[in-house]
Backbone as a chain_set.jsonl record, in Angstrom:
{"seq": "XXXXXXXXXXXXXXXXXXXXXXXXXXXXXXXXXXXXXXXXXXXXXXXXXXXXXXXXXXXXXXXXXXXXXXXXXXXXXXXXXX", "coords": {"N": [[59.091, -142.765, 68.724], [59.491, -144.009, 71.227], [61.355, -143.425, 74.346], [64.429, -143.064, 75.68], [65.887, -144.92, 77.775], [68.346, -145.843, 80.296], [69.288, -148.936, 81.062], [71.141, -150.95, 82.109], [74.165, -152.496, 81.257], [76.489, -152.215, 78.22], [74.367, -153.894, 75.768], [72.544, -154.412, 77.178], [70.266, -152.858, 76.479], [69.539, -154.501, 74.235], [68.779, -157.324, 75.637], [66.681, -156.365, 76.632], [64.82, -155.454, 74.401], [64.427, -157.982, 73.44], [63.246, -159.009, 75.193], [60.52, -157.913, 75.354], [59.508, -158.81, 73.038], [59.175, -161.048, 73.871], [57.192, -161.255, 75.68], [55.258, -159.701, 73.823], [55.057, -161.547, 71.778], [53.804, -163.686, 73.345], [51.599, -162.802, 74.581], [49.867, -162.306, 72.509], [49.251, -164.803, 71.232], [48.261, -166.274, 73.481], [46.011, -164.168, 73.373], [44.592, -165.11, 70.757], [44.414, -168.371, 71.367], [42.456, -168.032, 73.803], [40.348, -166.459, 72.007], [39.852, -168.585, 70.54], [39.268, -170.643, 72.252], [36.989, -169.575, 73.462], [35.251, -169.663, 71.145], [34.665, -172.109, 70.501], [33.276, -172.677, 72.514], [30.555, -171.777, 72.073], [30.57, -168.224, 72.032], [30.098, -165.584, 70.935], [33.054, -164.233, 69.141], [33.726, -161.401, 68.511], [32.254, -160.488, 70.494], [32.903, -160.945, 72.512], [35.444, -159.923, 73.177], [35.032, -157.39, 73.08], [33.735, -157.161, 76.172], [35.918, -157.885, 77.319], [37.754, -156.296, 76.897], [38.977, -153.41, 78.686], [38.738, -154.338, 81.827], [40.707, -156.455, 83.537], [41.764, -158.19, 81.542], [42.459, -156.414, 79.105], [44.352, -154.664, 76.646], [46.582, -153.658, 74.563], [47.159, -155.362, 72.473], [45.171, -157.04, 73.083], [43.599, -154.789, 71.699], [44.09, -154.36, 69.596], [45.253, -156.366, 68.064], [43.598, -158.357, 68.644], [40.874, -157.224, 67.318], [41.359, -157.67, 64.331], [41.941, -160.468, 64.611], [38.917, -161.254, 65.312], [37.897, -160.265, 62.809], [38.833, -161.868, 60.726], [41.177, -161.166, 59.969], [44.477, -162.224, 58.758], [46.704, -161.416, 57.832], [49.873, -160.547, 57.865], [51.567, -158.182, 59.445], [53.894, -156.931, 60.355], [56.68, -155.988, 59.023], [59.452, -157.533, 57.589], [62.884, -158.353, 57.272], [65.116, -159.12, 54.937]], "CA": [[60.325, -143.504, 68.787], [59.891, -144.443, 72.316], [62.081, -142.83, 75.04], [65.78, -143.584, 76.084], [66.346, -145.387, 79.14], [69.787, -146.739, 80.494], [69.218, -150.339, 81.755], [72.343, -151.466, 82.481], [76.243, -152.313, 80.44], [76.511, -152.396, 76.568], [74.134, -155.269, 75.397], [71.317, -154.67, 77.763], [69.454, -152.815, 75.418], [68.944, -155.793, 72.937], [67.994, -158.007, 76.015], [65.018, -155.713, 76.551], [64.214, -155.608, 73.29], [64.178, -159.555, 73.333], [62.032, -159.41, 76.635], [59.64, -156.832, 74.639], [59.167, -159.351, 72.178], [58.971, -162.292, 73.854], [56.08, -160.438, 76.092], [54.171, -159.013, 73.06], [54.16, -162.85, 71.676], [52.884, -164.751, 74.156], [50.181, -162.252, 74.849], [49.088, -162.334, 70.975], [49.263, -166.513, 71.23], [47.063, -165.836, 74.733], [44.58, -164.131, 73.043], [44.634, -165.976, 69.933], [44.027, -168.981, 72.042], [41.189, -167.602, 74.356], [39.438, -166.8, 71.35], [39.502, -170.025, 69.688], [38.712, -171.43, 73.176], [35.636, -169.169, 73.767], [34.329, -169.376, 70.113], [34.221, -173.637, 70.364], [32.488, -173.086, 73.456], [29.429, -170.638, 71.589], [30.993, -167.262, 72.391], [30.927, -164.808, 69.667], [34.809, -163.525, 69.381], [33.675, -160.108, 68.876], [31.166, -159.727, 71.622], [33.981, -161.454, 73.604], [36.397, -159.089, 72.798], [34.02, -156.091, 73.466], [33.411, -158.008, 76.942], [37.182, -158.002, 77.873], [38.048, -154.333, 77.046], [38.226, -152.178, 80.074], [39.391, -155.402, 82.391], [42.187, -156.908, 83.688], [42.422, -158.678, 80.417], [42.91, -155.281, 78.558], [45.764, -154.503, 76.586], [46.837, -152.845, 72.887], [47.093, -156.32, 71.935], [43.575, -157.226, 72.609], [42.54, -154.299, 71.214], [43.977, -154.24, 67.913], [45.13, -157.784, 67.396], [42.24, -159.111, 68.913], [40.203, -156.747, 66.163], [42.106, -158.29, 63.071], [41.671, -161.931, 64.855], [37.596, -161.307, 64.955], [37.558, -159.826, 61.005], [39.645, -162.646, 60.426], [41.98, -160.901, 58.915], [45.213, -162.48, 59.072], [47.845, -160.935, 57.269], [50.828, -160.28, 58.814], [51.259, -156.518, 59.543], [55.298, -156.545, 60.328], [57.995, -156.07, 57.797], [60.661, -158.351, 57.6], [64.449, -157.743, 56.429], [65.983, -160.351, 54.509]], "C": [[60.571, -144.049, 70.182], [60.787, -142.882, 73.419], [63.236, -143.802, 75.637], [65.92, -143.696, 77.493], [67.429, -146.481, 79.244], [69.108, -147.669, 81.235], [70.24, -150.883, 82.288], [73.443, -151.481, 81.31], [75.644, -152.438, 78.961], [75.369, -153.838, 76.54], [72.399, -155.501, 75.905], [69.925, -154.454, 77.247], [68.592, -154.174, 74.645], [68.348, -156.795, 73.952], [66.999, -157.448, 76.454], [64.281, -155.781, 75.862], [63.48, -157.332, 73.253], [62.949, -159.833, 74.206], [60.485, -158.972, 76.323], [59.013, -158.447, 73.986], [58.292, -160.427, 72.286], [57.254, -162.196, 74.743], [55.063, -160.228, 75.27], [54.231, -160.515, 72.581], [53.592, -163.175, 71.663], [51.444, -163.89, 74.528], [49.496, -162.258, 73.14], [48.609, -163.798, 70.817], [48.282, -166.301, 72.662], [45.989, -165.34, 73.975], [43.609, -164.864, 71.731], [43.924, -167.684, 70.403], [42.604, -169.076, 72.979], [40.12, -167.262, 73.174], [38.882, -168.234, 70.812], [38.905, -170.582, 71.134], [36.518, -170.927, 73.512], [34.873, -169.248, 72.183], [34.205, -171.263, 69.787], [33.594, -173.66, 71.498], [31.285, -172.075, 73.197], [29.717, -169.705, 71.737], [31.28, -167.026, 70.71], [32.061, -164.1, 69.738], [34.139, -161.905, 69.25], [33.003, -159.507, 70.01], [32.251, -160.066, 72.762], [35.212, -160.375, 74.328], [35.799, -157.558, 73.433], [34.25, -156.241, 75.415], [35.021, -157.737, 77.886], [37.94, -156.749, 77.948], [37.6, -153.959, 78.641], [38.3, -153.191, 80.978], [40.549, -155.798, 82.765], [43.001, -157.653, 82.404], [42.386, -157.446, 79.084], [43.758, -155.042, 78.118], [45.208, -154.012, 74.645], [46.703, -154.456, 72.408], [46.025, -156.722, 71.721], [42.74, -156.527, 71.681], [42.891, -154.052, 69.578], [44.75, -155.022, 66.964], [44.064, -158.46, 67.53], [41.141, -158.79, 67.469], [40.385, -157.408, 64.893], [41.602, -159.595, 63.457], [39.784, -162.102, 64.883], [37.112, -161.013, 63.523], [38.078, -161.105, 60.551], [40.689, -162.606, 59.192], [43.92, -161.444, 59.796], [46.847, -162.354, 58.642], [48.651, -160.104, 58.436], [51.124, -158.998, 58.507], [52.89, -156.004, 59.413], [56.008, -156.494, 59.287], [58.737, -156.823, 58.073], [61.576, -157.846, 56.81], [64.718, -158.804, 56.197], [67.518, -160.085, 54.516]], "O": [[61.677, -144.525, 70.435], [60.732, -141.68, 73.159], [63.071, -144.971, 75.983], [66.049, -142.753, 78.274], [67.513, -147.553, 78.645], [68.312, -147.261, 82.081], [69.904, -151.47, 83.317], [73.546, -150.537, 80.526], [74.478, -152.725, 78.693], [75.609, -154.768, 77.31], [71.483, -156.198, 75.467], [68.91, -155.146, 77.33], [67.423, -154.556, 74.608], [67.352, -157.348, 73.487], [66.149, -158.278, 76.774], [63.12, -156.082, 76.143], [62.308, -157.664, 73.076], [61.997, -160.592, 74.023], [59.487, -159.475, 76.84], [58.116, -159.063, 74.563], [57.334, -160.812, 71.616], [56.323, -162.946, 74.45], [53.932, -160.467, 75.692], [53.218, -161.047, 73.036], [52.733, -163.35, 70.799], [50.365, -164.454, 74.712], [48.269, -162.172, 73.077], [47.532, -163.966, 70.246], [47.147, -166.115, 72.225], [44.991, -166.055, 73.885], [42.398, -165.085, 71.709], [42.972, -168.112, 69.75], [41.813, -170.016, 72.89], [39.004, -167.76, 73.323], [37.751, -168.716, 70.752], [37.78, -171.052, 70.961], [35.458, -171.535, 73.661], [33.736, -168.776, 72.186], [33.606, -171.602, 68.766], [33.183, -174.793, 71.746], [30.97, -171.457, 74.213], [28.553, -169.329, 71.606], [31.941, -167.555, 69.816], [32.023, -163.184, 70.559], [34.213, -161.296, 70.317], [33.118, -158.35, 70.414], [32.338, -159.41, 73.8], [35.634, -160.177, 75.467], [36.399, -156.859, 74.249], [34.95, -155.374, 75.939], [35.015, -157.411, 79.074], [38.598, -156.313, 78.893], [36.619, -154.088, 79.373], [37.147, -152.99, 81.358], [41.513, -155.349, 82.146], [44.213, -157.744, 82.209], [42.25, -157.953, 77.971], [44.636, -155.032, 78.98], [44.197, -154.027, 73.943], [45.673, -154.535, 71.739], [45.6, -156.883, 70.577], [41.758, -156.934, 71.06], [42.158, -153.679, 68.662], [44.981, -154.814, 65.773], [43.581, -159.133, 66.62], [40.691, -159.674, 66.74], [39.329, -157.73, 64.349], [40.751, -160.03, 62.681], [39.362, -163.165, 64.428], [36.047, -161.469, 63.107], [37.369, -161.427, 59.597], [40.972, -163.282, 58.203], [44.376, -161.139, 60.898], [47.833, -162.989, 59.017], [48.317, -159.403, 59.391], [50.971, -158.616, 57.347], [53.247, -155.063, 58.704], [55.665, -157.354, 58.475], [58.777, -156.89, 59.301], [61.361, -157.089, 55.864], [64.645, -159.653, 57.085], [68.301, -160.98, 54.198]]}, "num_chains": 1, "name": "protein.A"}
C-alpha cells in the first residue's frame, strides 16, 4: 500500500498522485518510442531491452512494460471505474 508521507496542506496528496502519473506516462511513451525507434533502425526490441537493464535507462517500467511491448502484448493491464 505504499507508505504515508505528509507533503504539505489538504490537496497535496492528489497533486502527487497527479505528478506520479504524469511521470509513470511519459516514461512508458519514452520507452515505447525508443523501441519503435531502435527496431526501424535493425535493433531487435528484446535484445535492446536486455541491453538497457542495469543502466541509466533502467527502471520498473522498462522492465515490465518494456517486456509486454517486446511480446507484443498490448492489453491494457489497469482497471478503470466508470
Amino acid at each position: 500500500m505504499g507508505r504515508a508521507t505528509l507533503l504539505g496542506a489538504v490537496g497535496a496528496g492528489q497533486v502527487a498522485k497527479l505528478a506520479n502519473q504524469l511521470i509513470v506516462a511519459t516514461t512508458i511513451g519514452a520507452v515505447a518510442e525508443a523501441f519503435r525507434l531502435a527496431q526501424s533502425g535493425g535493433c531487435d526490441p528484446a535484445a535492446l531491452r536486455q541491453a538497457l537493464m542495469g543502466g541509466f535507462a533502467d527502471s520498473r517500467i522498462l522492465d515490465l512494460h518494456g517486456a509486454r511491448m517486446v511480446k507484443g502484448n498490448l492489453t491494457p493491464g489497469g482497471r478503470s471505474v466508470a
